[in-house]
Tab-separated table of C-alpha atoms in Angstrom:
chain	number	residue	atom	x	y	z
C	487	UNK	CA	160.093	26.611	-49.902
C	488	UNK	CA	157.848	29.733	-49.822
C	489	UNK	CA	160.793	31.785	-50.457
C	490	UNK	CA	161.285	29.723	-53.976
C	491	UNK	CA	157.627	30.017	-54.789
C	492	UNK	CA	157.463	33.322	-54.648
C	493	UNK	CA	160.878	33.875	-56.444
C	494	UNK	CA	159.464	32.009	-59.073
C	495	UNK	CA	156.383	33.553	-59.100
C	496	UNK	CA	157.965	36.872	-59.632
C	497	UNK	CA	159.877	36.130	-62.574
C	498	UNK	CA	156.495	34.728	-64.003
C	499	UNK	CA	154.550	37.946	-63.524
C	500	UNK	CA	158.026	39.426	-65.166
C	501	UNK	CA	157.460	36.843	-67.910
C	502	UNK	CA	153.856	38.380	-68.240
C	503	UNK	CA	155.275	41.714	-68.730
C	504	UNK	CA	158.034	41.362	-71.080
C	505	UNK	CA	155.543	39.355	-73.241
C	506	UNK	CA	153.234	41.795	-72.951
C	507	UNK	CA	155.536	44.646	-74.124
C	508	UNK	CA	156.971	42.720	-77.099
C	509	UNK	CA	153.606	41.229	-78.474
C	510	UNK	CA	152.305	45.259	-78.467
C	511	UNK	CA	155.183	46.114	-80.477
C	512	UNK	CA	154.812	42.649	-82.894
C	513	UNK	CA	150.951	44.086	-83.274
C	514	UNK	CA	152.228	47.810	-83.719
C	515	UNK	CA	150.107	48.656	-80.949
C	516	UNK	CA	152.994	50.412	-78.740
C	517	UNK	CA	154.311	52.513	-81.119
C	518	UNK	CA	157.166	54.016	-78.469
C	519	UNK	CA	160.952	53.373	-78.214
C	520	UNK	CA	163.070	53.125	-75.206
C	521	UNK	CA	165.861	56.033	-74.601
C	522	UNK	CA	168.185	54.281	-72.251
C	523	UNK	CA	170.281	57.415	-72.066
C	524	UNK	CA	167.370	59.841	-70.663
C	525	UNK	CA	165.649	56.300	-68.918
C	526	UNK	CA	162.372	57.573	-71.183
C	527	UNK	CA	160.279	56.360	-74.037
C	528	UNK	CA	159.649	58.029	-77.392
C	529	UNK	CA	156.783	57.912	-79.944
C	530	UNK	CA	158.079	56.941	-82.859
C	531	UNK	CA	156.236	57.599	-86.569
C	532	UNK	CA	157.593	54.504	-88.290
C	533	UNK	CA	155.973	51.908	-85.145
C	534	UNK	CA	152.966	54.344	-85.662
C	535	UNK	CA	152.495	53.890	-89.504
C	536	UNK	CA	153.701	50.091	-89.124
C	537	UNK	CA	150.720	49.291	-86.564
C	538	UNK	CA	147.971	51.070	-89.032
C	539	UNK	CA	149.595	48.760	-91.867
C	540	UNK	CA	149.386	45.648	-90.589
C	541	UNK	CA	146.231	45.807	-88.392
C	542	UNK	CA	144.671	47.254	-91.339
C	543	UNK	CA	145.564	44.139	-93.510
C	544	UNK	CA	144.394	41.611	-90.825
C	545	UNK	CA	141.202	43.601	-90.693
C	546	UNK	CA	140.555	42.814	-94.453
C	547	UNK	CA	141.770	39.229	-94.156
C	548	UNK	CA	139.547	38.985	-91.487
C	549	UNK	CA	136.437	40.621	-93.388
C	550	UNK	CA	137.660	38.043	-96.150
C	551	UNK	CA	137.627	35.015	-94.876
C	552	UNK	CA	135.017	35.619	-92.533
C	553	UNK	CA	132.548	33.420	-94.596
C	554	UNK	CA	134.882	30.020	-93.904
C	555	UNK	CA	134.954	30.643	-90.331
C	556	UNK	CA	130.998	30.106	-90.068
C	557	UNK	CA	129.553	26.907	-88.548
C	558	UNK	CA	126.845	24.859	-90.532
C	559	UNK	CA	124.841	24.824	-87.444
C	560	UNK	CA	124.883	28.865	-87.192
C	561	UNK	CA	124.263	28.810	-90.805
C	562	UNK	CA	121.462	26.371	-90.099
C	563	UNK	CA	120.517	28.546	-87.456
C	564	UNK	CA	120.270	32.296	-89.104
C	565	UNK	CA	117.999	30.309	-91.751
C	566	UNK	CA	115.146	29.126	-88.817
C	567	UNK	CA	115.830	32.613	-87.199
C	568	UNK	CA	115.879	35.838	-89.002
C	569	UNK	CA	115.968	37.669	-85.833
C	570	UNK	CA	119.339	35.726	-84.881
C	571	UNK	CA	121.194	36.767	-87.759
C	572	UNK	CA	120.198	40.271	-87.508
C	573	UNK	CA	122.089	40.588	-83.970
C	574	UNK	CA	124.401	38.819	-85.410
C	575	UNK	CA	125.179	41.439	-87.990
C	576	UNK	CA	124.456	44.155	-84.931
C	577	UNK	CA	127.329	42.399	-83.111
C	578	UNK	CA	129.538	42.108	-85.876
C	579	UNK	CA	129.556	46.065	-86.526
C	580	UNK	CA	129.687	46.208	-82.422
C	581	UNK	CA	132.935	44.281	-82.929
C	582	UNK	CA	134.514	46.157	-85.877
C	583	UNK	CA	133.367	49.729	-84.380
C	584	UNK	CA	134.944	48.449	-81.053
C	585	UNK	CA	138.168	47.390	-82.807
C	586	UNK	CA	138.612	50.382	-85.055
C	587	UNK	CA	137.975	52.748	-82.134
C	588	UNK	CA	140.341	50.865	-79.810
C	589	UNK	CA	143.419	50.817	-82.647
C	590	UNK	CA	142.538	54.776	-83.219
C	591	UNK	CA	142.351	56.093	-80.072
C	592	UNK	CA	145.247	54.130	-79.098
C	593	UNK	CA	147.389	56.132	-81.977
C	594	UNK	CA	145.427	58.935	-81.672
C	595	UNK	CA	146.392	59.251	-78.343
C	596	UNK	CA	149.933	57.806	-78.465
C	597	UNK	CA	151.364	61.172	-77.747
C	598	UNK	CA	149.312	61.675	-74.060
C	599	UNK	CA	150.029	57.936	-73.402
C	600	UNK	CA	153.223	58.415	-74.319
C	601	UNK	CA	153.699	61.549	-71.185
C	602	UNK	CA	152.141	59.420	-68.870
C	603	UNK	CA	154.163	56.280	-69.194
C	604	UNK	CA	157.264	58.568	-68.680
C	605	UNK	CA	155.580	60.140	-65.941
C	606	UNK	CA	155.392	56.621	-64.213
C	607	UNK	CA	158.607	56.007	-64.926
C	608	UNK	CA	160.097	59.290	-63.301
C	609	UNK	CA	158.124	58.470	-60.382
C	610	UNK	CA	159.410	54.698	-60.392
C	611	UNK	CA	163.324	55.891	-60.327
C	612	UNK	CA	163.184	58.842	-58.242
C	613	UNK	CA	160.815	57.445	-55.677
C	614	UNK	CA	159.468	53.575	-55.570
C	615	UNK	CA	162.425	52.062	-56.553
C	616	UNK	CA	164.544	51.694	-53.327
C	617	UNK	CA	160.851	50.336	-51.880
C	618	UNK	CA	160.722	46.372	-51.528
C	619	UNK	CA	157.515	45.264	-53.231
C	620	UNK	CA	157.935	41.488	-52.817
C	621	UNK	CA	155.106	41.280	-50.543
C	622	UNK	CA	152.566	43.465	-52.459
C	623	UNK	CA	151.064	40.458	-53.494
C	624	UNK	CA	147.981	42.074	-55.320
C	625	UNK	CA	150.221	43.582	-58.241
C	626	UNK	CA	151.831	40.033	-59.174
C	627	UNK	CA	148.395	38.421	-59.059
C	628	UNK	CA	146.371	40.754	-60.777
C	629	UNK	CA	149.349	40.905	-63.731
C	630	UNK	CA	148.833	37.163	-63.665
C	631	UNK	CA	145.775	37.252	-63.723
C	632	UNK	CA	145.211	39.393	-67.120
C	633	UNK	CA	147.756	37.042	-68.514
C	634	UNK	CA	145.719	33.897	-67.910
C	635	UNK	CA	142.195	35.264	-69.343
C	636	UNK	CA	144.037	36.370	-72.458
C	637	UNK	CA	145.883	33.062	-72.936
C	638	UNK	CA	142.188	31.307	-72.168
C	639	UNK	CA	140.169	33.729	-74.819
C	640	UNK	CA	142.975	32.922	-77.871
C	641	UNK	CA	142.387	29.634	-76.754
C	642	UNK	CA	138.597	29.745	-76.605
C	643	UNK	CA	138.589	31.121	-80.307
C	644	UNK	CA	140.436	28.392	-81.780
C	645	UNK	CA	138.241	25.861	-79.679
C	646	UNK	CA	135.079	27.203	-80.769
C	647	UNK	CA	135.376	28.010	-84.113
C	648	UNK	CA	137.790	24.894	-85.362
C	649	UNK	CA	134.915	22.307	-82.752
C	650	UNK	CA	131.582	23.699	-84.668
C	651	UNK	CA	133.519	23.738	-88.052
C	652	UNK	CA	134.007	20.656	-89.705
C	653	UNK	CA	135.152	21.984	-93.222
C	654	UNK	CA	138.965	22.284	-92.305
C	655	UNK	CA	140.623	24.635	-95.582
C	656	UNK	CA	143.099	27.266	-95.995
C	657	UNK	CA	140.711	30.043	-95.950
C	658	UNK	CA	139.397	28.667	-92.269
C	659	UNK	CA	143.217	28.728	-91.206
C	660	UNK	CA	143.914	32.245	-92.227
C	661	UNK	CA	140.247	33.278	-91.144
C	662	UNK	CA	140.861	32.226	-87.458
C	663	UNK	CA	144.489	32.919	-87.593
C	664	UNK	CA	143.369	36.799	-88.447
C	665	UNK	CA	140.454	37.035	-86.029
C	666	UNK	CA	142.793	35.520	-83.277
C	667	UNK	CA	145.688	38.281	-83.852
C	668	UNK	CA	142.731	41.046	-83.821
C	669	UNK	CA	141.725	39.924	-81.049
C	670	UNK	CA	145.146	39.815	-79.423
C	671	UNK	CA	145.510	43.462	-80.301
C	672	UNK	CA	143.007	44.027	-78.440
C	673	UNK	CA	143.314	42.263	-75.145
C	674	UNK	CA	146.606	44.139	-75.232
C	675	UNK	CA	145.279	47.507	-75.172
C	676	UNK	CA	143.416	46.919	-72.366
C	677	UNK	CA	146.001	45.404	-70.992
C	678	UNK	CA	148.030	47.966	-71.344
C	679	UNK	CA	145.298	49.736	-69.586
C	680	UNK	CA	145.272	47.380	-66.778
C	681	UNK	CA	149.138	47.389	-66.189
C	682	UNK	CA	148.493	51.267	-66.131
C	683	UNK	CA	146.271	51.133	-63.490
C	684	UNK	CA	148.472	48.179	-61.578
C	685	UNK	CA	151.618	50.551	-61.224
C	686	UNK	CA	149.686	53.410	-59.896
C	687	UNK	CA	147.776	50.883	-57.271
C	688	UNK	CA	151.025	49.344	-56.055
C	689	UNK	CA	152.350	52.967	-56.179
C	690	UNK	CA	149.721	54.099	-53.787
C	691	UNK	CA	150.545	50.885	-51.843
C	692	UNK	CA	153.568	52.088	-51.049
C	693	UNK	CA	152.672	55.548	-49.326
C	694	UNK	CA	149.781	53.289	-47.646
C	695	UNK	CA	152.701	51.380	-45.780
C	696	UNK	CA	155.134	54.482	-45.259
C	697	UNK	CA	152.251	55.882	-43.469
C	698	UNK	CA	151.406	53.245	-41.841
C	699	UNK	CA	155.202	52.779	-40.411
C	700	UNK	CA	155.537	56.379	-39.686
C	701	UNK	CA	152.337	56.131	-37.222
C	702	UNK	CA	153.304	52.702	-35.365
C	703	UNK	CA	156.788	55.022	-34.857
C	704	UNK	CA	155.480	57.459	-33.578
C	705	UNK	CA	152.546	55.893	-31.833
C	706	UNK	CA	155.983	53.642	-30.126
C	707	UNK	CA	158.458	56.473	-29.637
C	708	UNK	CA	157.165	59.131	-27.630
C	709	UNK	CA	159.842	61.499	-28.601
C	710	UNK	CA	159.463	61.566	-32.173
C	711	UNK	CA	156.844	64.572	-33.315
C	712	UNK	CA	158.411	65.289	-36.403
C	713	UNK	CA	158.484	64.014	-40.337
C	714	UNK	CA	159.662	65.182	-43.236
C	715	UNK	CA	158.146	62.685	-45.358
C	716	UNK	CA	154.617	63.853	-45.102
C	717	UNK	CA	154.618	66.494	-47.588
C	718	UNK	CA	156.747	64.463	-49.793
C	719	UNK	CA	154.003	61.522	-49.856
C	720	UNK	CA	151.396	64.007	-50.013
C	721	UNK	CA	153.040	65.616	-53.795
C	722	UNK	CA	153.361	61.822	-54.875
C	723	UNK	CA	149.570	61.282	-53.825
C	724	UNK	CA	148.661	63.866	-55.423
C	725	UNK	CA	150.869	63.127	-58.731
C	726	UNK	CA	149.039	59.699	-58.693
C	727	UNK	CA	145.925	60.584	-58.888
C	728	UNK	CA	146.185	63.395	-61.719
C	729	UNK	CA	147.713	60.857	-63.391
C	730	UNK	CA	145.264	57.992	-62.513
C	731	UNK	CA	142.910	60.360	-64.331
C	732	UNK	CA	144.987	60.940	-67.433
C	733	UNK	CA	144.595	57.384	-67.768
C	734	UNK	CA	141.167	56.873	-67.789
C	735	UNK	CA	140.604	60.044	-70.047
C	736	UNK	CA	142.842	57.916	-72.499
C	737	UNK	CA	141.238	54.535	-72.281
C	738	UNK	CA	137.741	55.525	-71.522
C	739	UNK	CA	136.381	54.492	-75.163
C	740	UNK	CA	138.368	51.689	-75.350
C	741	UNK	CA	137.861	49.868	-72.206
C	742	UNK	CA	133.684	50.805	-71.993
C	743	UNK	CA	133.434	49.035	-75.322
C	744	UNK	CA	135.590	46.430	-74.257
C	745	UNK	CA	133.081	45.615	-71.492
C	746	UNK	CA	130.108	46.059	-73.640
C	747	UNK	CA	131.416	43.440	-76.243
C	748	UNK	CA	132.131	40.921	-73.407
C	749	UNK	CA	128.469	41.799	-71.705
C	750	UNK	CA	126.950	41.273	-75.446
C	751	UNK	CA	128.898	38.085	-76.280
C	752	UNK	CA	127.645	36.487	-73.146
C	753	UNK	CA	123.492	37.617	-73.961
C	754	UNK	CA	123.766	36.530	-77.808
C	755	UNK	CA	125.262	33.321	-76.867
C	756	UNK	CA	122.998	31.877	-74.517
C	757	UNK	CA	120.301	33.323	-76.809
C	758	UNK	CA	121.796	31.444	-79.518
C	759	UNK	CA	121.701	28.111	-77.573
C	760	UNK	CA	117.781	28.520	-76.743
C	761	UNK	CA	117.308	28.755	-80.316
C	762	UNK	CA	119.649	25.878	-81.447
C	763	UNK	CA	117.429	24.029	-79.042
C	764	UNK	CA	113.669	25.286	-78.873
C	765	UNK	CA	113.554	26.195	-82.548
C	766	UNK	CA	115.565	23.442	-84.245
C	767	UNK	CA	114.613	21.510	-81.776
C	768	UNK	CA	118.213	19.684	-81.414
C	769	UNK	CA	120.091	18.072	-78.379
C	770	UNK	CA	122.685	20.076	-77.075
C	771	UNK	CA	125.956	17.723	-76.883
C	772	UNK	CA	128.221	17.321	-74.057
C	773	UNK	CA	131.169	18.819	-76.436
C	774	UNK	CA	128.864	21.462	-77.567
C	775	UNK	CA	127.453	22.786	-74.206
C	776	UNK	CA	131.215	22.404	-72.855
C	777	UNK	CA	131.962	24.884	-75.415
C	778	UNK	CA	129.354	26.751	-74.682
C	779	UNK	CA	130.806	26.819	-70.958
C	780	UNK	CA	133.932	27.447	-71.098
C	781	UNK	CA	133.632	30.588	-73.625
C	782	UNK	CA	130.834	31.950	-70.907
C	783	UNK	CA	132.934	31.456	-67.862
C	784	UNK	CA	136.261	33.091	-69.347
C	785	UNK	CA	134.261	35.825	-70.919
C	786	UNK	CA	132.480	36.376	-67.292
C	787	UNK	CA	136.230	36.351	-65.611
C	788	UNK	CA	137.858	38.852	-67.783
C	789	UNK	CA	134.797	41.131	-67.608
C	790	UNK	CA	135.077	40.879	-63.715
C	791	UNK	CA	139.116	40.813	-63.699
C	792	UNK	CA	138.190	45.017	-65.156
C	793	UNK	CA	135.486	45.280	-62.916
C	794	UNK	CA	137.837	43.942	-60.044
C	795	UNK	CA	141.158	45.858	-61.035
C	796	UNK	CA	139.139	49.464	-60.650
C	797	UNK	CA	137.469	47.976	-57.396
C	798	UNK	CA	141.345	46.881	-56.206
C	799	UNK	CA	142.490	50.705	-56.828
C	800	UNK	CA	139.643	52.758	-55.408
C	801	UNK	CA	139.529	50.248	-51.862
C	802	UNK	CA	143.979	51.588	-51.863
C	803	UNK	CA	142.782	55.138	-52.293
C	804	UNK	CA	140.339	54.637	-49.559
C	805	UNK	CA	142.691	53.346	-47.431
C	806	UNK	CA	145.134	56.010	-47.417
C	807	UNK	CA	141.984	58.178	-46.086
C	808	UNK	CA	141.450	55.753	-42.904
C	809	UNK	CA	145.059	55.475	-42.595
C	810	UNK	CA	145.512	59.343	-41.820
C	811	UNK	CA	142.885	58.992	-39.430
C	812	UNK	CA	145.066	57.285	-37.397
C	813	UNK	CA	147.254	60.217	-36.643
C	814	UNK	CA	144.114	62.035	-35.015
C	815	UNK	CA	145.209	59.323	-31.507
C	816	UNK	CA	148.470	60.520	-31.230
C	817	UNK	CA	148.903	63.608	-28.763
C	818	UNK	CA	151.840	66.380	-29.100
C	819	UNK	CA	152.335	65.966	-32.573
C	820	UNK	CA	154.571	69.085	-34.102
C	821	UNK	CA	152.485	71.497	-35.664
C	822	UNK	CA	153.769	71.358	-39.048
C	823	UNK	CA	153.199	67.876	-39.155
C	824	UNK	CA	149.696	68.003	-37.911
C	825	UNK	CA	149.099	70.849	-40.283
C	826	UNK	CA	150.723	68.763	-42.605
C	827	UNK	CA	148.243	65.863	-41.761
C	828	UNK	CA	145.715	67.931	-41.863
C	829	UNK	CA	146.381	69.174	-45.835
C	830	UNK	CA	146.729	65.501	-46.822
C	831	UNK	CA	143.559	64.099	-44.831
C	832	UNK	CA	141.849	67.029	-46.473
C	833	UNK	CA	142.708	66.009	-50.105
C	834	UNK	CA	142.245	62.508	-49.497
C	835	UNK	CA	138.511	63.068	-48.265
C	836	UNK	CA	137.594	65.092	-51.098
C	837	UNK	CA	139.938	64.082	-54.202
C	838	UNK	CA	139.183	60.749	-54.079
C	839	UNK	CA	140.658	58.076	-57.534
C	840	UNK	CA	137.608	56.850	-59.495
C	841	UNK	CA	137.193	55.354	-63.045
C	842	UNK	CA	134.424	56.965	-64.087
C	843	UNK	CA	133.771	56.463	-67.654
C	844	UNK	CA	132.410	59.582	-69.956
C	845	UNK	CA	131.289	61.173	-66.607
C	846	UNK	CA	128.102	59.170	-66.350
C	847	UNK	CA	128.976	56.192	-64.238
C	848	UNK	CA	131.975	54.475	-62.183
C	849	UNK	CA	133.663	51.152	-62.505
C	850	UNK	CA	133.540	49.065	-58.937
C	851	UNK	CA	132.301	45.608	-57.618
C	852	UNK	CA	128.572	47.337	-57.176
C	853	UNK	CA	128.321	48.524	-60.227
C	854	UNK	CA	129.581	45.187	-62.257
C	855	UNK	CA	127.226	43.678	-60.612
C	856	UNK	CA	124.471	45.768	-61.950
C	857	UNK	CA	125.986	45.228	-65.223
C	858	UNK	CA	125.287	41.528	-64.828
C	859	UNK	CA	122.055	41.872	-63.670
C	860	UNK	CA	121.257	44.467	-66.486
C	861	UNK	CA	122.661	41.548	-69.209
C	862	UNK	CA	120.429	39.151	-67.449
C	863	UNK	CA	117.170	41.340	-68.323
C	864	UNK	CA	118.683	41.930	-71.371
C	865	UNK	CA	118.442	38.520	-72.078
C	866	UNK	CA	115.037	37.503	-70.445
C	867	UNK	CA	113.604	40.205	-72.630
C	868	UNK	CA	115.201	38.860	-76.024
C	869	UNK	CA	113.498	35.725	-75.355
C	870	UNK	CA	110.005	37.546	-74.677
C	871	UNK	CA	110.848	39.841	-77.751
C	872	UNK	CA	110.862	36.132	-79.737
C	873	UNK	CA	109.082	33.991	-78.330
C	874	UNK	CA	106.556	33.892	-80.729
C	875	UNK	CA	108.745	33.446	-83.362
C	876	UNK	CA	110.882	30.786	-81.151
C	877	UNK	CA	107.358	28.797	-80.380
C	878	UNK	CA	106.453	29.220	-84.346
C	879	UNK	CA	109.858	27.811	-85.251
C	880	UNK	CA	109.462	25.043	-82.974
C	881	UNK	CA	106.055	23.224	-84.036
């Protein structure tokens, strides 16, 4: 029964993936083909010019119809509050700088990407294949996982805009219809991002347990002193995490504005429901605050699903570090090995994988929760900022 379950599971995660890759080249946002011949992909010019075609013609139907996509009550809203609608328009230029940057950079740097998807993939044939990987159960989740929160923010669009909208027209279906494909594009740049990061985690996975076999052998038999492995896993360590670092210098714009438009989203709206209720003085419905819920909650889990992913990676790199430690209890190892050991335990301790973001700060479970704190005084002092203007409103 377990056995079925997790077969099934497996194709589902592969279901995740394929869809993935063929919605990216739908949006023109994975502008490579696949050589079969040399097992490689190739940037091509004609995906490349297609993506910057079409995105560019949903950002003007977008920018279009953006007008029959707004709510009477926001409307309503911007009119009692003049300091509402000017975040709004702040956000709205947040959104469209974080969606032009993220569609550049990821032609821009199509070429790098490009190298280090075939990099992965020369690694994958020569060297991870032959590995069983049924039971790394973090890869399948976390790839389901990304899956989910993407299917649950389309979703959250339509419910939002079509449940405050009650003037149903053409120009509110091809309003939403554009925003929602935008929007698509870019949940799957970052996750292209996160399935990046997912293959060099489960990569690193791998050595983890090779090491970790190689010590219960020898720990077991007595006569074994020597492996030739060690240096091998070592190069592939060391491969990962150059290229672990290629990938964050090419996503590092798009995924620290991705963040910062989920963290802003979250502060606006609840500010928006303290006005819709201290200064228009209106009831918040059980429709309307379930609305209100549900966009806050998956917004929260995709912002911790990137927090989470980095976290996932950095706790595999650390392991590899304590896992060499265990060689230090076993006596009468060969000297090349221990000086191999030694190299390896070496560059782990001081070359360790991080996500750090422009240099200034790195992505982890500590630091997303100072992000959430941060939002939280973020929002307390929005409210103080106003509250004049919210208790004016109000009488």
């Amino acid at each position: 029964m377990l056995r079925a379950h997790r077969s099934w599971y497996r194709k589902f995660v592969e279901l995740n993936l394929w869809a993935t890759l063929y919605s990216s080249w739908l949006l023109g946002l994975f502008p490579f083909v696949y050589i079969s011949r040399t097992r490689r992909i190739k940037r091509s010019g004609w995906l490349v010019g297609y993506g910057i075609a079409f995105n560019v013609l949903l950002l003007w139907l977008a920018m279009n119809y953006y007008e029959a996509t707004q709510s009477q009550a926001k409307e309503e809203l911007f009119t009692r509050n003049p300091l509402a609608e000017q975040i709004n328009v702040l956000h709205n230029g947040l959104l469209l700088l974080t969606v032009f940057v993220m569609y550049f950079r990821n032609w821009w740097m199509s070429d790098e990407l490009g190298k280090i998807l075939n990099v992965l993939l020369e690694l994958h044939d020569h060297h991870f294949r032959r590995y069983d990987t049924s039971d790394c159960y973090n890869f399948d989740n976390y790839i389901v996982y990304k899956g989910v929160c993407t299917m649950l923010e389309l979703i959250s669009i339509i419910w939002i805009i079509f449940g405050l909208s009650p003037r149903y027209n053409i120009g509110l279906l091809v309003g939403v219809l554009s925003i929602m494909v935008i929007q698509l594009g870019v949940f799957m740049v970052t996750t292209h991002f996160h399935i990046c990061v997912m293959f060099v985690y489960r990569s690193i996975w791998i050595i983890n347990r090779e090491l970790l076999q190689l010590v219960n052998r020898l720990t077991i038999d007595k006569q074994v002193t020597k492996s030739s492995r060690i240096p091998k896993l070592f190069d592939l360590y060391r491969r990962l995490l150059e290229l672990n670092r290629r990938i964050v210098g090419v996503y590092d714009y798009q995924i620290t504005l991705f963040i910062v438009s989920l963290l802003t989203v979250n502060v606006i709206s609840i500010f928006y429901i303290l006005v819709y209720v201290v200064s228009l003085r209106k009831a918040v419905t059980f429709y309307m605050f379930l609305n209100f819920l549900q966009a806050l909650s998956i917004n929260i889990s995709d912002f911790w699903l990137n927090i989470a992913l980095c976290d996932l990676a950095v706790s595999a790199n650390r392991s590899t570090a304590a896992i060499l430690k265990l060689f230090n209890d076993i006596p009468q190892l060969d000297k090349q090995l221990e000086r191999n050991l030694n190299d390896f335990a070496l560059f782990s301790s001081h070359r360790r994988l991080t996500f750090n973001h422009f240099g200034m700060f790195d992505v982890h479970n500590a630091m997303g929760f100072r992000m959430v704190i941060a939002c939280t005084l973020y929002m307390l002092y929005l409210v103080q900022f106003d509250y004049v203007n919210l208790m004016r409103t109000s009488t």
